[in-house]
mmCIF file of C-alpha atoms in Angstrom:
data_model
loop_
_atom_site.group_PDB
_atom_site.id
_atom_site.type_symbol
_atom_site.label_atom_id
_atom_site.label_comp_id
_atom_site.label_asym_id
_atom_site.label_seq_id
_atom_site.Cartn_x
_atom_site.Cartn_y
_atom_site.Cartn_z
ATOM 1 C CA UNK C 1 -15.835 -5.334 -33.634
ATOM 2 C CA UNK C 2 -14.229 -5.927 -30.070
ATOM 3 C CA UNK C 3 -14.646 -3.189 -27.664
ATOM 4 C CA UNK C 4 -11.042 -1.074 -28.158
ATOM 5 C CA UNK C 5 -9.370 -2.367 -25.009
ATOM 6 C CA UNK C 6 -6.234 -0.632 -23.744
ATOM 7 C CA UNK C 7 -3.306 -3.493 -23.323
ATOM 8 C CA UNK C 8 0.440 -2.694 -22.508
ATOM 9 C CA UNK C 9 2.850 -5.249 -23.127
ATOM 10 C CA UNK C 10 5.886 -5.631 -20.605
ATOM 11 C CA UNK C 11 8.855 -8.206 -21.916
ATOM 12 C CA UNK C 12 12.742 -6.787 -22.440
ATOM 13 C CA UNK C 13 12.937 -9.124 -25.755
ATOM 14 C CA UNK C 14 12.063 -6.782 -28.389
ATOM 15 C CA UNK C 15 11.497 -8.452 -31.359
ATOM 16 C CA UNK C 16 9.094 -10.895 -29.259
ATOM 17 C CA UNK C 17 7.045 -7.971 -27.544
ATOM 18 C CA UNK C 18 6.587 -6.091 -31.238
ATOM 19 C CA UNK C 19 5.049 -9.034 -32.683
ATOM 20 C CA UNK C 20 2.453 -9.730 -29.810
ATOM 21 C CA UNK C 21 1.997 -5.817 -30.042
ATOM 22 C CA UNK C 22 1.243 -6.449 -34.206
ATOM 23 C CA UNK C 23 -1.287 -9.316 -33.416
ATOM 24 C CA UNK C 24 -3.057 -7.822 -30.356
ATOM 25 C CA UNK C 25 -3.486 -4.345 -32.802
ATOM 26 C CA UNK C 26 -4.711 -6.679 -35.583
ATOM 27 C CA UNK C 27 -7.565 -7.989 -32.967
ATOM 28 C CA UNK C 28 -8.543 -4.887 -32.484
ATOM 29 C CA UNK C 29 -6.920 -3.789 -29.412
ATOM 30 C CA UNK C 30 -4.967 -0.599 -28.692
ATOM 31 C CA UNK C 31 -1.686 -1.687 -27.365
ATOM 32 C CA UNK C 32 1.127 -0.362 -26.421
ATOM 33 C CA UNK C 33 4.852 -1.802 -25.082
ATOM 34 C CA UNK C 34 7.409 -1.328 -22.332
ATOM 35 C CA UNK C 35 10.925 -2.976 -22.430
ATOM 36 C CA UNK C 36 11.574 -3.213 -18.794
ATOM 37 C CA UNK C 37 9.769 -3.882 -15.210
ATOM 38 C CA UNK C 38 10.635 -0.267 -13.690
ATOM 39 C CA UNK C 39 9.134 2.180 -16.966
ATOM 40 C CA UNK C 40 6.449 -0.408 -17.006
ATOM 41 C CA UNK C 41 5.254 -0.204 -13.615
ATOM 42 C CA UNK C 42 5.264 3.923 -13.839
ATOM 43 C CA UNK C 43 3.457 3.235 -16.723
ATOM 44 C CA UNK C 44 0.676 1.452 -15.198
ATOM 45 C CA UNK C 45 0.637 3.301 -11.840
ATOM 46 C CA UNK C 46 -0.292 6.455 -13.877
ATOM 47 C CA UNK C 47 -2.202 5.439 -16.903
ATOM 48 C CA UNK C 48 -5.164 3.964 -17.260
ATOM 49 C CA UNK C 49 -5.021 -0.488 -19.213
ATOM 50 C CA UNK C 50 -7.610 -2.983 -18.873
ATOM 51 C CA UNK C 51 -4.677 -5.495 -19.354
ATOM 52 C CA UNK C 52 -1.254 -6.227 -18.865
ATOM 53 C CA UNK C 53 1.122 -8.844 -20.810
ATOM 54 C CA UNK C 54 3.658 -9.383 -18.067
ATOM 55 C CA UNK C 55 7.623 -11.134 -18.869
ATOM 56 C CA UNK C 56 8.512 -12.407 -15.695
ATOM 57 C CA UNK C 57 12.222 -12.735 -16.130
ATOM 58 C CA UNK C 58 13.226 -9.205 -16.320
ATOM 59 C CA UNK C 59 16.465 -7.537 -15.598
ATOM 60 C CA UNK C 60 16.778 -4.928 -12.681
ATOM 61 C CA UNK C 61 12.972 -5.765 -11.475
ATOM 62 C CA UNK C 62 11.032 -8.695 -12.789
ATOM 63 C CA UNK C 63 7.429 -9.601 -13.227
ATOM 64 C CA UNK C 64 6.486 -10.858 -9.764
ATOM 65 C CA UNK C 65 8.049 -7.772 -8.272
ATOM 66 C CA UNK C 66 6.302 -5.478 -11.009
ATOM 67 C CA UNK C 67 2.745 -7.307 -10.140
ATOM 68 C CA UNK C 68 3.293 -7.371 -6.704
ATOM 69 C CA UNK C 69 4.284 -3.700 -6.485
ATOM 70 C CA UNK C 70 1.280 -2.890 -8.213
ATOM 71 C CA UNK C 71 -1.069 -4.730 -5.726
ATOM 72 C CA UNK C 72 0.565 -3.142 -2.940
ATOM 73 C CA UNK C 73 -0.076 0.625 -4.484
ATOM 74 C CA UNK C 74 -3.770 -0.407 -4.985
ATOM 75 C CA UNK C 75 -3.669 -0.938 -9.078
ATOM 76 C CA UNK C 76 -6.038 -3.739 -9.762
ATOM 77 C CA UNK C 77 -4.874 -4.438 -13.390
ATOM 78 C CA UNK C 78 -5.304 -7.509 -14.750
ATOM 79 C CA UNK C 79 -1.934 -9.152 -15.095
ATOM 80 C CA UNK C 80 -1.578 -12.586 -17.720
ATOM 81 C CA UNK C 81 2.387 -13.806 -17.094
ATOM 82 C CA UNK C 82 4.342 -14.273 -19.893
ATOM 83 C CA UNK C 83 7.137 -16.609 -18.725
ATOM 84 C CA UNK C 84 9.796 -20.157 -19.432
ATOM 85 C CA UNK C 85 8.846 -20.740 -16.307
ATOM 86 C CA UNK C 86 5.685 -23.329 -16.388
ATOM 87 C CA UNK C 87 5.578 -25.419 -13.166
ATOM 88 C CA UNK C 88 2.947 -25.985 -10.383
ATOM 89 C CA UNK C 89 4.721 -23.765 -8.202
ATOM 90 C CA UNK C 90 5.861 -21.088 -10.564
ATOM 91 C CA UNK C 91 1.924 -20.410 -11.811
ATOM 92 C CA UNK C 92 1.120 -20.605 -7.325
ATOM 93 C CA UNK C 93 3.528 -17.931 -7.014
ATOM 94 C CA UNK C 94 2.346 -15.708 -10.061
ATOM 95 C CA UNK C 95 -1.069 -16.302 -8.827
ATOM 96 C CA UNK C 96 -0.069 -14.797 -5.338
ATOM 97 C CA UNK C 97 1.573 -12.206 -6.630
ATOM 98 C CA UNK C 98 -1.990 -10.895 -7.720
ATOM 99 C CA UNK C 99 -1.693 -12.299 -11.258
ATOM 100 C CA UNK C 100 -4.748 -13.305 -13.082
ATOM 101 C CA UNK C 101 -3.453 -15.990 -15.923
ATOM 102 C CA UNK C 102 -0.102 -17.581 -16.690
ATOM 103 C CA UNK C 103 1.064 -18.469 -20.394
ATOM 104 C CA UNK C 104 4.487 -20.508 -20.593
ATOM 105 C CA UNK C 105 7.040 -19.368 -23.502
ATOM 106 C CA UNK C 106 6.586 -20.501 -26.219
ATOM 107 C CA UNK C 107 3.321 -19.999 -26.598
ATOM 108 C CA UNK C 108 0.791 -20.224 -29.600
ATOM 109 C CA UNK C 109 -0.576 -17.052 -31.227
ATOM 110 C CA UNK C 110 -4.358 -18.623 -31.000
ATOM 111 C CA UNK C 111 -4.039 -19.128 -27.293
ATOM 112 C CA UNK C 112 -2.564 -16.100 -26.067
ATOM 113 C CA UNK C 113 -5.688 -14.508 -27.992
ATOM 114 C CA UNK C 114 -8.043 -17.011 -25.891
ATOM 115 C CA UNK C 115 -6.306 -16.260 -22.682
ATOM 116 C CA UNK C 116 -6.769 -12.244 -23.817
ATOM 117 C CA UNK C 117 -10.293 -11.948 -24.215
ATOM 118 C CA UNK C 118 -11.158 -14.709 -21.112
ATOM 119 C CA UNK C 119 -9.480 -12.305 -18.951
ATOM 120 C CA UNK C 120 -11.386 -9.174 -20.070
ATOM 121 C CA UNK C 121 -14.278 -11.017 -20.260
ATOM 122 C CA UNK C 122 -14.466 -11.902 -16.298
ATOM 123 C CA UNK C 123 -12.813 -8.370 -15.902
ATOM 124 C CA UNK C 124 -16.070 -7.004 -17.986
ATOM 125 C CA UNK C 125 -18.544 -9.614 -15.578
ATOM 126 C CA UNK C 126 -16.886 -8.407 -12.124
ATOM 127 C CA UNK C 127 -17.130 -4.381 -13.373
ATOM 128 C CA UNK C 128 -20.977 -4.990 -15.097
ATOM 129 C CA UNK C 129 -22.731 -6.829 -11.668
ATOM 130 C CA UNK C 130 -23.361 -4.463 -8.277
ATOM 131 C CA UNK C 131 -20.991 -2.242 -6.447
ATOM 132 C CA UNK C 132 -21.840 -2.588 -3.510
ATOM 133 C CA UNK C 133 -22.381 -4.874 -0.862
ATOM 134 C CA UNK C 134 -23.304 -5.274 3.137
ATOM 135 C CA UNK C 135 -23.241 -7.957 5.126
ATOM 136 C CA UNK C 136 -23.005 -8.450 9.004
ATOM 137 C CA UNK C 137 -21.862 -5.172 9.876
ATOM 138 C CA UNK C 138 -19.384 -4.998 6.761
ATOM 139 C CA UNK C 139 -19.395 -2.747 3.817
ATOM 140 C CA UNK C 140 -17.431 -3.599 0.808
ATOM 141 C CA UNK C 141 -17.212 -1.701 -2.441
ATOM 142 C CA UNK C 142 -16.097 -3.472 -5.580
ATOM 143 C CA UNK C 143 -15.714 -0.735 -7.707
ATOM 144 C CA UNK C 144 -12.462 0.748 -5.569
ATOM 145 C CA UNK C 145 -11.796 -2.976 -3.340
ATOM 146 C CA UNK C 146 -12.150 -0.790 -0.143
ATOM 147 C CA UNK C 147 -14.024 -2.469 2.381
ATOM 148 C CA UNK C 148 -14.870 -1.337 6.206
ATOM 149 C CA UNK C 149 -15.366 -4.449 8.530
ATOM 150 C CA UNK C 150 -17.577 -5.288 11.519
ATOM 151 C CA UNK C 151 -15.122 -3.599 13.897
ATOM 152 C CA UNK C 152 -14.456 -0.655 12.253
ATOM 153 C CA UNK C 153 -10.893 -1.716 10.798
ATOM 154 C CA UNK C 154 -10.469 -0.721 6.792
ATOM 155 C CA UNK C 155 -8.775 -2.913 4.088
ATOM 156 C CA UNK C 156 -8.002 -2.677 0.832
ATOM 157 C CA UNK C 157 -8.914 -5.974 -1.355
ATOM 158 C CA UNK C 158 -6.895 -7.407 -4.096
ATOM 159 C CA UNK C 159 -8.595 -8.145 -7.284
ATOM 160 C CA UNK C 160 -8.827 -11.489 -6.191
ATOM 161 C CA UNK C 161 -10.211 -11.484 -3.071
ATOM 162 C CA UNK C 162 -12.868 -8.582 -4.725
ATOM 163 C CA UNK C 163 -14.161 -11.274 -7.497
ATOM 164 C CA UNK C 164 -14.046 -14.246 -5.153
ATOM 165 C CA UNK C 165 -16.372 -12.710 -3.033
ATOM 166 C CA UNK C 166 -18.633 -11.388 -5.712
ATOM 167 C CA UNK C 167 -19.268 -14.746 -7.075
ATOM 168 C CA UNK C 168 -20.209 -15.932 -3.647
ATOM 169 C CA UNK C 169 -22.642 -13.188 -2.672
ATOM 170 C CA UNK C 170 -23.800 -13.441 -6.365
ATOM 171 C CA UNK C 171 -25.011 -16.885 -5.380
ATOM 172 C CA UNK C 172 -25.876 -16.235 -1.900
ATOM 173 C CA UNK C 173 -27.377 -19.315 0.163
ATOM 174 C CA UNK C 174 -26.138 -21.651 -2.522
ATOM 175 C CA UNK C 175 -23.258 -24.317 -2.322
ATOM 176 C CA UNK C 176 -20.494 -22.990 -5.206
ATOM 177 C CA UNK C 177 -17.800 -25.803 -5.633
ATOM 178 C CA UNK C 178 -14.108 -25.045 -6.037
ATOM 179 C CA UNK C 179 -14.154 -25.615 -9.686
ATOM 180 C CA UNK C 180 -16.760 -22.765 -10.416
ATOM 181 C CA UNK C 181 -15.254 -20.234 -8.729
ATOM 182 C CA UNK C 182 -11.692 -21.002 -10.595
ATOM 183 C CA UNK C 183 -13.717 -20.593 -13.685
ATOM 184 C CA UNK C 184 -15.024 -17.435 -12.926
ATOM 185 C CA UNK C 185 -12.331 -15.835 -11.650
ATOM 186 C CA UNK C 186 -9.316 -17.787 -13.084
ATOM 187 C CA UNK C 187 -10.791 -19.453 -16.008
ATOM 188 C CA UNK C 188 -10.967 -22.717 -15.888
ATOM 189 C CA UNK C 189 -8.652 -24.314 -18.185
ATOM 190 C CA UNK C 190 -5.887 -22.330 -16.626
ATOM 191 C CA UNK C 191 -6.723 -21.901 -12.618
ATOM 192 C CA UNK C 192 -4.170 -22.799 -10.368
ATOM 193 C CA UNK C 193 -5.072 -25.341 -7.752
ATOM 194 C CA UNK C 194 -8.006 -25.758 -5.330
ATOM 195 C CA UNK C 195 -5.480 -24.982 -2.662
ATOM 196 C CA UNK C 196 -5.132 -21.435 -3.836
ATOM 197 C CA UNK C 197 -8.969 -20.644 -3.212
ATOM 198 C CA UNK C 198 -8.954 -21.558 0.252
ATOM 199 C CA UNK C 199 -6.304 -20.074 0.872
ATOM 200 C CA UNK C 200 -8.321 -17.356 -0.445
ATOM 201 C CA UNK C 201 -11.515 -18.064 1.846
ATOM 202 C CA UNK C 202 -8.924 -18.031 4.853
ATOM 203 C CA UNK C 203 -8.242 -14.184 3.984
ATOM 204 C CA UNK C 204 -11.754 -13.228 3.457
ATOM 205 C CA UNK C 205 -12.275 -14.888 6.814
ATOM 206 C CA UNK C 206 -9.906 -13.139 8.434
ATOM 207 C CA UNK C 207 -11.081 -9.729 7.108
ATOM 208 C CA UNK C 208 -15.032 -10.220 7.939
ATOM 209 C CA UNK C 209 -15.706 -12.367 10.698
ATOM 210 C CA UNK C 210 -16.284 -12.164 13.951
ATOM 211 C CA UNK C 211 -14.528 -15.276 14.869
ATOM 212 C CA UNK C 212 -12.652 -16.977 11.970
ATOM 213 C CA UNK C 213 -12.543 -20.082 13.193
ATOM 214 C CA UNK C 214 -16.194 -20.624 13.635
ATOM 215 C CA UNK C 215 -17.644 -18.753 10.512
ATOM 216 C CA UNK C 216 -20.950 -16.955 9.978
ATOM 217 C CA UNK C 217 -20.841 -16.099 5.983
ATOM 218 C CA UNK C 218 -18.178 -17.968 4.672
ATOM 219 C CA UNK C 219 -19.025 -21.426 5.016
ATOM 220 C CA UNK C 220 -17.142 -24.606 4.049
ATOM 221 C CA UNK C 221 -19.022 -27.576 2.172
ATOM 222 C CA UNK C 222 -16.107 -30.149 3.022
ATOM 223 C CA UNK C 223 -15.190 -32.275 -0.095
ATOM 224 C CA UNK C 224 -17.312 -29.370 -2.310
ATOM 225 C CA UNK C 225 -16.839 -25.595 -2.329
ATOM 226 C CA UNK C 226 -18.160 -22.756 -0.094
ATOM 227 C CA UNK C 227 -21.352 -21.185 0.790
ATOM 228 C CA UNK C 228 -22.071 -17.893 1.197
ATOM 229 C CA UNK C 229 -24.419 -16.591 4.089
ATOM 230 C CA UNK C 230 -25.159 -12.495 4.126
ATOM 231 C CA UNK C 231 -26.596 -12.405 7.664
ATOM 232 C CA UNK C 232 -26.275 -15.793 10.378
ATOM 233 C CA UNK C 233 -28.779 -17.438 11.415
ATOM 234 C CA UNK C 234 -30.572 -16.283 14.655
ATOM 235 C CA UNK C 235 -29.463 -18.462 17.027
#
């Protein structure tokens, strides 16, 4: 029996959100609906969901705004869109937004399930490896995405940036290509766009080194992926 995962379901079309409510209870998970972007971000800002089904075309606030909202109060979530919209850019901007997966209406039953449990499975992976971890003068905790950096400035990580960097130092001193950090963190029948993670790196850069443009940890493998170095080497 699945673990009894707590799912809220945000979409304004009724009939559509009490039948994915039905099928998500019949799996096994506890789930519960909202019918618009305002009572659903409330919702989430004060109760505790391992998962959020997320309309993005909303009256009065929609689901970009809802996710994005969310980010910027510090709720780390897991958002899949539910949305018409299915283009390259529409999934770049839900991914931005802080989303974690993006499922175009109409959708199939049987893959909305996959996309479920993918997403709580890399949510379980990220929560069940270590807390903590230090690295050239910076602390970063993954359990509440606050990190302290080399110069003393504080930042608050998205979810994101948090798992990103956990797969790296995970493999520490190894090359990880593009493609296996989309699958861990994205999945990777649904990940964006190799574009999106270095964007990501750039952030992460930003955030912990010394001097961005000539990088101690976060190391590009041109043509592969990234590795990850804890401390530089002495020069």
């Amino acid at each position: 029996m699945k673990d009894a995962a707590r799912i809220l379901v945000v979409d304004d079309e009724t009939h559509l959100a009490a039948g994915i409510r039905e099928n998500l209870e019949a799996e096994g998970y506890r789930t519960e609906v909202a019918h618009d972007g305002r009572s659903g971000l409330e919702r989430l800002r004060t109760e505790p969901f391992d998962l959020v089904l997320l309309d993005v075309m909303m009256p009065n606030m929609d689901g970009l705004e809802v996710c994005a909202a969310l980010r910027r109060s510090g709720v780390q979530t897991p958002v899949l869109f539910l949305t018409v919209k299915g283009d390259a850019d529409d999934r770049v901007r839900g991914f931005e937004a802080g989303g974690d997966d993006y499922l175009t209406k109409p959708f199939h039953l049987r893959e909305l399930l996959l996309r479920v449990a993918a997403i709580l499975r890399r949510s379980t992976w990220y929560q069940s490896s270590s807390a903590t971890l230090s690295f050239g003068g910076n602390e970063v905790d993954f359990k509440t995405y606050e990190a302290r950096a080399w110069d003393g400035s504080t930042h608050a990580l998205t979810h994101k940036e948090a798992m990103i960097l956990k797969e790296l130092a995970d493999r520490a001193g190894n090359i990880v290509t593009r493609e296996e950090i989309l699958d861990r963190v994205w999945g990777y029948e649904v990940f964006p766009s190799t574009r999106t993670i270095d964007n990501f790196i750039v952030r992460l850069r930003k955030r912990f080194e010394r001097n961005p443009e000539a990088p101690a940890h976060f190391h590009t493998v041109r043509g592969v992926g990234y590795r990850f170095t804890p401390e530089p080497a002495p020069t």
